[in-house]
């Protein structure tokens, strides 16, 4: 009778051990793939990320938004001219040179609006160069080699009783679900940033049309700050990857396999959280509203 109980106990232990290792093995592959995409995705300019979407946004901006920006520019520059005349005591003290200044200011404003895409893309080109340089300096890898920890887990699990094994099985199941959720969150951060860039870029001519007047130019100045924040958010993402790569490397080399798995989960959660924070951090640095 005792031999039957021992056999059943051994069978349950083997089933739990295989279930735990099955849950843990490969559960980081999706996260590894998403994290590996960070450097390649955030380092691309909007035109490189998707040619079709970029062409669509550019066509919408040039055919739909620029005419509206032209109307706004006309109003702003007329308001600027009226303000200049009123400020000079109804033209009693109005030098002709001010007219030439207004004409030059209007020409510059028109050039800004008509070449807004080139200006915005230049900002992203600069940020791409910074990201490429930072990627070469980040020599570590965020790829979690959990197989090395799982390889030594067999011996540890074989010495445990059924009760702790069942508890660890539930932990591994929760880990697996959590990792899929984290990989989805990383996907949202990476691709959500590009969607935000395309939406902000599509309306670029309108804030640039306000740059010709001191009272209205705050809209255009804040837009430029927002573009810089979006562009250099990619660099902050690379900083997050670099920090977590160092911590994950030290966690995987730990002698405690179960602690290693929980540490990797914690650092992955930290990476996801900090990626979400890069947007607000970049806006605070560039003072963008």
Coordinates of C-alpha atoms in Angstrom, one line a residue:
X1 CA 0.0 0.0 0.0
X2 CA 2.8 2.4 0.9
X3 CA 4.5 1.7 -2.5
X4 CA 1.3 2.7 -4.3
X5 CA 1.1 5.9 -2.3
X6 CA 4.7 6.6 -3.0
X7 CA 4.2 6.0 -6.7
X8 CA 1.2 8.3 -6.8
X9 CA 3.1 11.0 -4.9
X10 CA 6.1 10.6 -7.3
X11 CA 3.7 10.9 -10.3
X12 CA 2.1 14.0 -8.9
X13 CA 5.5 15.5 -8.2
X14 CA 6.7 14.8 -11.8
X15 CA 3.6 16.3 -13.2
X16 CA 4.0 19.5 -11.2
X17 CA 7.7 19.7 -12.0
X18 CA 7.1 19.3 -15.7
X19 CA 4.2 21.9 -15.5
X20 CA 6.4 24.4 -13.7
X21 CA 9.3 24.0 -16.1
X22 CA 6.9 24.1 -19.0
X23 CA 5.4 27.4 -17.8
X24 CA 8.8 29.0 -17.3
X25 CA 10.5 27.7 -20.4
X26 CA 9.9 30.0 -23.3
X27 CA 7.7 32.4 -21.4
X28 CA 10.3 35.2 -21.9
X29 CA 10.6 34.7 -25.6
X30 CA 7.8 37.2 -26.4
X31 CA 9.3 39.7 -24.1
X32 CA 12.7 39.2 -25.5
X33 CA 11.3 39.8 -29.0
X34 CA 9.6 43.0 -27.9
X35 CA 12.6 44.4 -26.0
X36 CA 14.8 43.6 -29.0
X37 CA 12.5 45.7 -31.2
X38 CA 13.0 48.8 -29.0
X39 CA 16.4 49.8 -30.4
X40 CA 15.3 49.1 -34.0
X41 CA 11.9 50.7 -33.8
X42 CA 12.6 53.9 -31.8
X43 CA 15.7 54.6 -33.9
X44 CA 13.7 55.0 -37.1
X45 CA 12.3 58.3 -38.4
X46 CA 8.6 58.5 -39.3
X47 CA 9.5 58.2 -43.0
X48 CA 11.5 55.0 -42.3
X49 CA 9.1 53.4 -40.0
X50 CA 6.3 53.0 -42.6
X51 CA 6.5 54.6 -46.0
X52 CA 2.8 54.1 -46.7
X53 CA 1.6 55.7 -43.5
X54 CA 4.1 58.5 -43.8
X55 CA 3.0 59.3 -47.4
X56 CA -0.6 59.3 -46.2
X57 CA 0.1 61.8 -43.4
X58 CA 2.2 64.0 -45.7
X59 CA -0.5 64.1 -48.3
X60 CA -3.2 64.9 -45.7
X61 CA -1.1 67.6 -44.3
X62 CA -0.3 69.2 -47.7
X63 CA -3.8 69.0 -49.2
X64 CA -6.0 69.5 -46.1
X65 CA -4.0 71.2 -43.3
X66 CA -1.8 73.6 -45.2
X67 CA -4.8 75.5 -46.7
X68 CA -6.1 76.0 -43.2
X69 CA -2.7 77.0 -42.0
X70 CA -2.6 79.5 -44.8
X71 CA -5.8 81.1 -43.6
X72 CA -4.5 81.3 -40.0
X73 CA -1.2 82.7 -41.3
X74 CA -3.1 85.5 -43.2
X75 CA -5.0 86.4 -40.1
X76 CA -1.9 86.3 -37.9
X77 CA 0.2 88.5 -40.2
X78 CA -2.7 91.0 -40.7
X79 CA -3.0 91.1 -36.9
X80 CA 0.8 91.7 -36.7
X81 CA 0.5 94.6 -39.2
X82 CA -2.4 96.2 -37.4
X83 CA -0.5 95.9 -34.1
X84 CA 2.6 97.6 -35.6
X85 CA 0.5 100.5 -36.9
X86 CA -1.3 101.0 -33.7
X87 CA 1.9 100.8 -31.6
X88 CA 3.4 103.6 -33.7
X89 CA 0.6 106.1 -32.8
X90 CA -1.6 105.5 -35.9
X91 CA 1.3 105.9 -38.4
X92 CA 2.3 109.4 -37.0
X93 CA 5.6 107.8 -36.0
X94 CA 5.8 104.8 -38.4
X95 CA 9.1 104.4 -40.3
X96 CA 8.9 102.7 -43.7
X97 CA 11.5 100.2 -42.6
X98 CA 8.9 98.6 -40.4
X99 CA 6.9 97.7 -43.6
X100 CA 10.0 95.9 -44.9
X101 CA 10.4 94.1 -41.6
X102 CA 6.8 92.9 -41.8
X103 CA 7.3 91.7 -45.4
X104 CA 10.4 89.8 -44.4
X105 CA 8.6 88.3 -41.4
X106 CA 5.7 87.3 -43.6
X107 CA 8.0 85.6 -46.1
X108 CA 9.8 83.7 -43.4
X109 CA 6.5 82.6 -42.0
X110 CA 5.4 81.4 -45.4
X111 CA 8.6 79.5 -45.9
X112 CA 8.2 77.8 -42.5
X113 CA 4.7 76.7 -43.3
X114 CA 5.5 75.4 -46.7
X115 CA 8.6 73.5 -45.6
X116 CA 7.3 72.3 -42.2
X117 CA 7.7 68.6 -43.0
X118 CA 11.4 69.1 -43.8
X119 CA 11.9 71.0 -40.5
X120 CA 10.0 68.4 -38.4
X121 CA 11.9 65.5 -40.1
X122 CA 15.2 67.3 -39.4
X123 CA 14.4 67.0 -35.6
X124 CA 13.8 63.3 -35.9
X125 CA 17.0 62.9 -38.0
X126 CA 19.0 64.4 -35.1
X127 CA 17.3 62.1 -32.6
X128 CA 17.9 59.1 -34.8
X129 CA 21.6 59.9 -34.8
X130 CA 21.6 60.2 -31.0
X131 CA 19.8 56.8 -30.7
X132 CA 22.2 55.1 -33.1
X133 CA 25.2 56.4 -31.1
X134 CA 23.6 55.3 -27.8
X135 CA 22.8 51.8 -29.2
X136 CA 26.5 51.3 -29.9
X137 CA 27.4 52.3 -26.3
X138 CA 24.9 50.0 -24.7
X139 CA 26.9 46.8 -25.0
X140 CA 24.7 44.7 -22.7
X141 CA 21.7 42.7 -23.8
X142 CA 18.2 42.6 -22.3
X143 CA 17.6 39.2 -23.7
X144 CA 16.7 37.0 -20.7
X145 CA 18.4 33.6 -20.9
X146 CA 16.0 32.0 -18.5
X147 CA 16.9 28.5 -19.9
X148 CA 20.2 28.7 -17.9
X149 CA 18.2 29.2 -14.7
X150 CA 15.6 26.6 -15.6
X151 CA 18.3 24.1 -16.3
X152 CA 19.3 23.9 -12.6
X153 CA 15.7 24.1 -11.5
X154 CA 15.1 20.3 -11.9
X155 CA 17.4 19.5 -9.0
X156 CA 15.8 22.1 -6.7
X157 CA 12.3 21.0 -7.5
X158 CA 13.0 17.3 -7.0
X159 CA 13.8 18.0 -3.4
X160 CA 10.6 19.8 -2.7
X161 CA 7.3 18.3 -1.3
X162 CA 4.0 18.4 -3.1
X163 CA 2.6 21.4 -1.2
X164 CA 5.5 23.8 -2.1
X165 CA 5.4 22.4 -5.7
X166 CA 1.8 23.3 -6.1
X167 CA 2.4 26.7 -4.7
X168 CA 5.3 27.2 -7.2
X169 CA 3.2 25.9 -10.0
X170 CA 0.6 28.6 -9.3
X171 CA 3.4 31.2 -9.2
X172 CA 4.8 30.0 -12.5
X173 CA 1.3 30.2 -14.0
X174 CA 0.9 33.8 -12.8
X175 CA 4.4 34.7 -14.1
X176 CA 3.4 33.4 -17.6
X177 CA 0.3 35.5 -17.8
X178 CA 2.1 38.5 -16.4
X179 CA 4.9 38.2 -19.0
X180 CA 2.3 38.1 -21.9
X181 CA 0.7 41.2 -20.4
X182 CA 4.1 43.0 -20.1
X183 CA 5.0 42.1 -23.7
X184 CA 1.7 43.6 -24.8
X185 CA 2.4 46.8 -22.8
X186 CA 5.9 47.1 -24.4
X187 CA 4.2 46.8 -27.8
X188 CA 1.7 49.6 -26.9
X189 CA 4.6 51.9 -25.8
X190 CA 6.7 51.3 -29.0
X191 CA 3.9 51.6 -31.6
X192 CA 1.9 54.1 -29.6
X193 CA 4.8 56.5 -29.8
X194 CA 4.9 56.3 -33.6
X195 CA 1.2 56.8 -33.8
X196 CA 1.5 59.9 -31.6
X197 CA 4.3 61.2 -33.9
X198 CA 2.2 60.7 -37.0
X199 CA -0.8 62.5 -35.4
X200 CA 1.2 65.4 -34.2
X201 CA 3.1 65.7 -37.5
X202 CA -0.1 65.8 -39.5
X203 CA -1.1 69.1 -38.0
X204 CA 2.4 70.7 -38.1
X205 CA 1.5 73.5 -40.5
X206 CA -1.1 75.1 -38.1
X207 CA 1.2 75.8 -35.1
X208 CA 4.0 76.9 -37.5
X209 CA 1.6 79.4 -39.0
X210 CA 1.5 81.3 -35.7
X211 CA 5.2 81.8 -35.4
X212 CA 5.1 85.3 -37.0
X213 CA 3.4 87.1 -34.1
X214 CA 4.8 87.4 -30.6
X215 CA 1.4 87.0 -28.9
X216 CA 0.5 83.9 -31.0
X217 CA 3.9 82.3 -31.3
X218 CA 3.6 80.4 -28.0
X219 CA 1.5 77.8 -29.8
X220 CA 4.3 77.2 -32.4
X221 CA 7.0 77.3 -29.7
X222 CA 5.2 74.7 -27.6
X223 CA 4.7 72.6 -30.7
X224 CA 8.4 72.6 -31.4
X225 CA 9.1 71.6 -27.8
X226 CA 6.5 68.7 -28.1
X227 CA 8.2 67.5 -31.3
X228 CA 11.6 67.5 -29.6
X229 CA 10.1 65.6 -26.6
X230 CA 8.7 63.0 -28.9
X231 CA 11.9 62.7 -30.8
X232 CA 14.2 62.4 -27.8
X233 CA 11.8 60.1 -26.0
X234 CA 13.5 57.4 -28.1
X235 CA 16.8 58.2 -26.4
X236 CA 15.2 57.9 -23.0
X237 CA 13.9 54.5 -24.1
X238 CA 17.4 53.4 -24.9
X239 CA 18.6 54.6 -21.5
X240 CA 15.9 52.4 -19.9
X241 CA 17.0 49.4 -22.0
X242 CA 20.7 50.0 -21.0
X243 CA 19.9 50.2 -17.3
X244 CA 17.7 47.1 -17.3
X245 CA 20.2 45.1 -19.4
X246 CA 22.9 45.5 -16.7
X247 CA 20.5 44.5 -13.9
X248 CA 19.0 41.6 -15.8
X249 CA 22.5 40.3 -16.6
X250 CA 23.4 40.2 -12.9
X251 CA 20.1 38.6 -12.0
X252 CA 20.5 35.7 -14.4
X253 CA 23.9 34.8 -13.0
X254 CA 22.4 34.3 -9.6
X255 CA 22.7 30.9 -7.9
X256 CA 19.1 30.9 -6.8
X257 CA 17.0 29.8 -9.8
X258 CA 13.6 30.7 -8.3
X259 CA 14.9 34.0 -7.1
X260 CA 16.4 34.6 -10.6
X261 CA 13.0 34.1 -12.3
X262 CA 11.3 36.5 -9.9
X263 CA 14.1 39.0 -10.4
X264 CA 13.8 38.9 -14.2
X265 CA 10.0 39.3 -13.9
X266 CA 10.6 42.3 -11.6
X267 CA 13.1 44.0 -13.9
X268 CA 10.8 43.4 -16.9
X269 CA 8.0 45.1 -15.0
X270 CA 10.3 47.9 -14.2
X271 CA 11.4 48.3 -17.8
X272 CA 7.7 48.4 -18.9
X273 CA 6.9 51.0 -16.2
X274 CA 9.9 53.3 -17.1
X275 CA 9.0 53.0 -20.8
X276 CA 5.6 54.4 -20.1
X277 CA 7.2 57.2 -18.1
X278 CA 9.6 58.3 -20.9
X279 CA 6.9 60.5 -22.4
X280 CA 6.2 62.6 -19.4
X281 CA 9.9 62.8 -18.5
X282 CA 10.7 64.0 -22.0
X283 CA 8.0 66.6 -21.9
X284 CA 9.1 67.9 -18.5
X285 CA 12.7 68.2 -19.8
X286 CA 11.7 70.2 -22.9
X287 CA 9.0 72.1 -20.9
X288 CA 6.3 71.0 -23.4
X289 CA 2.7 71.2 -22.3

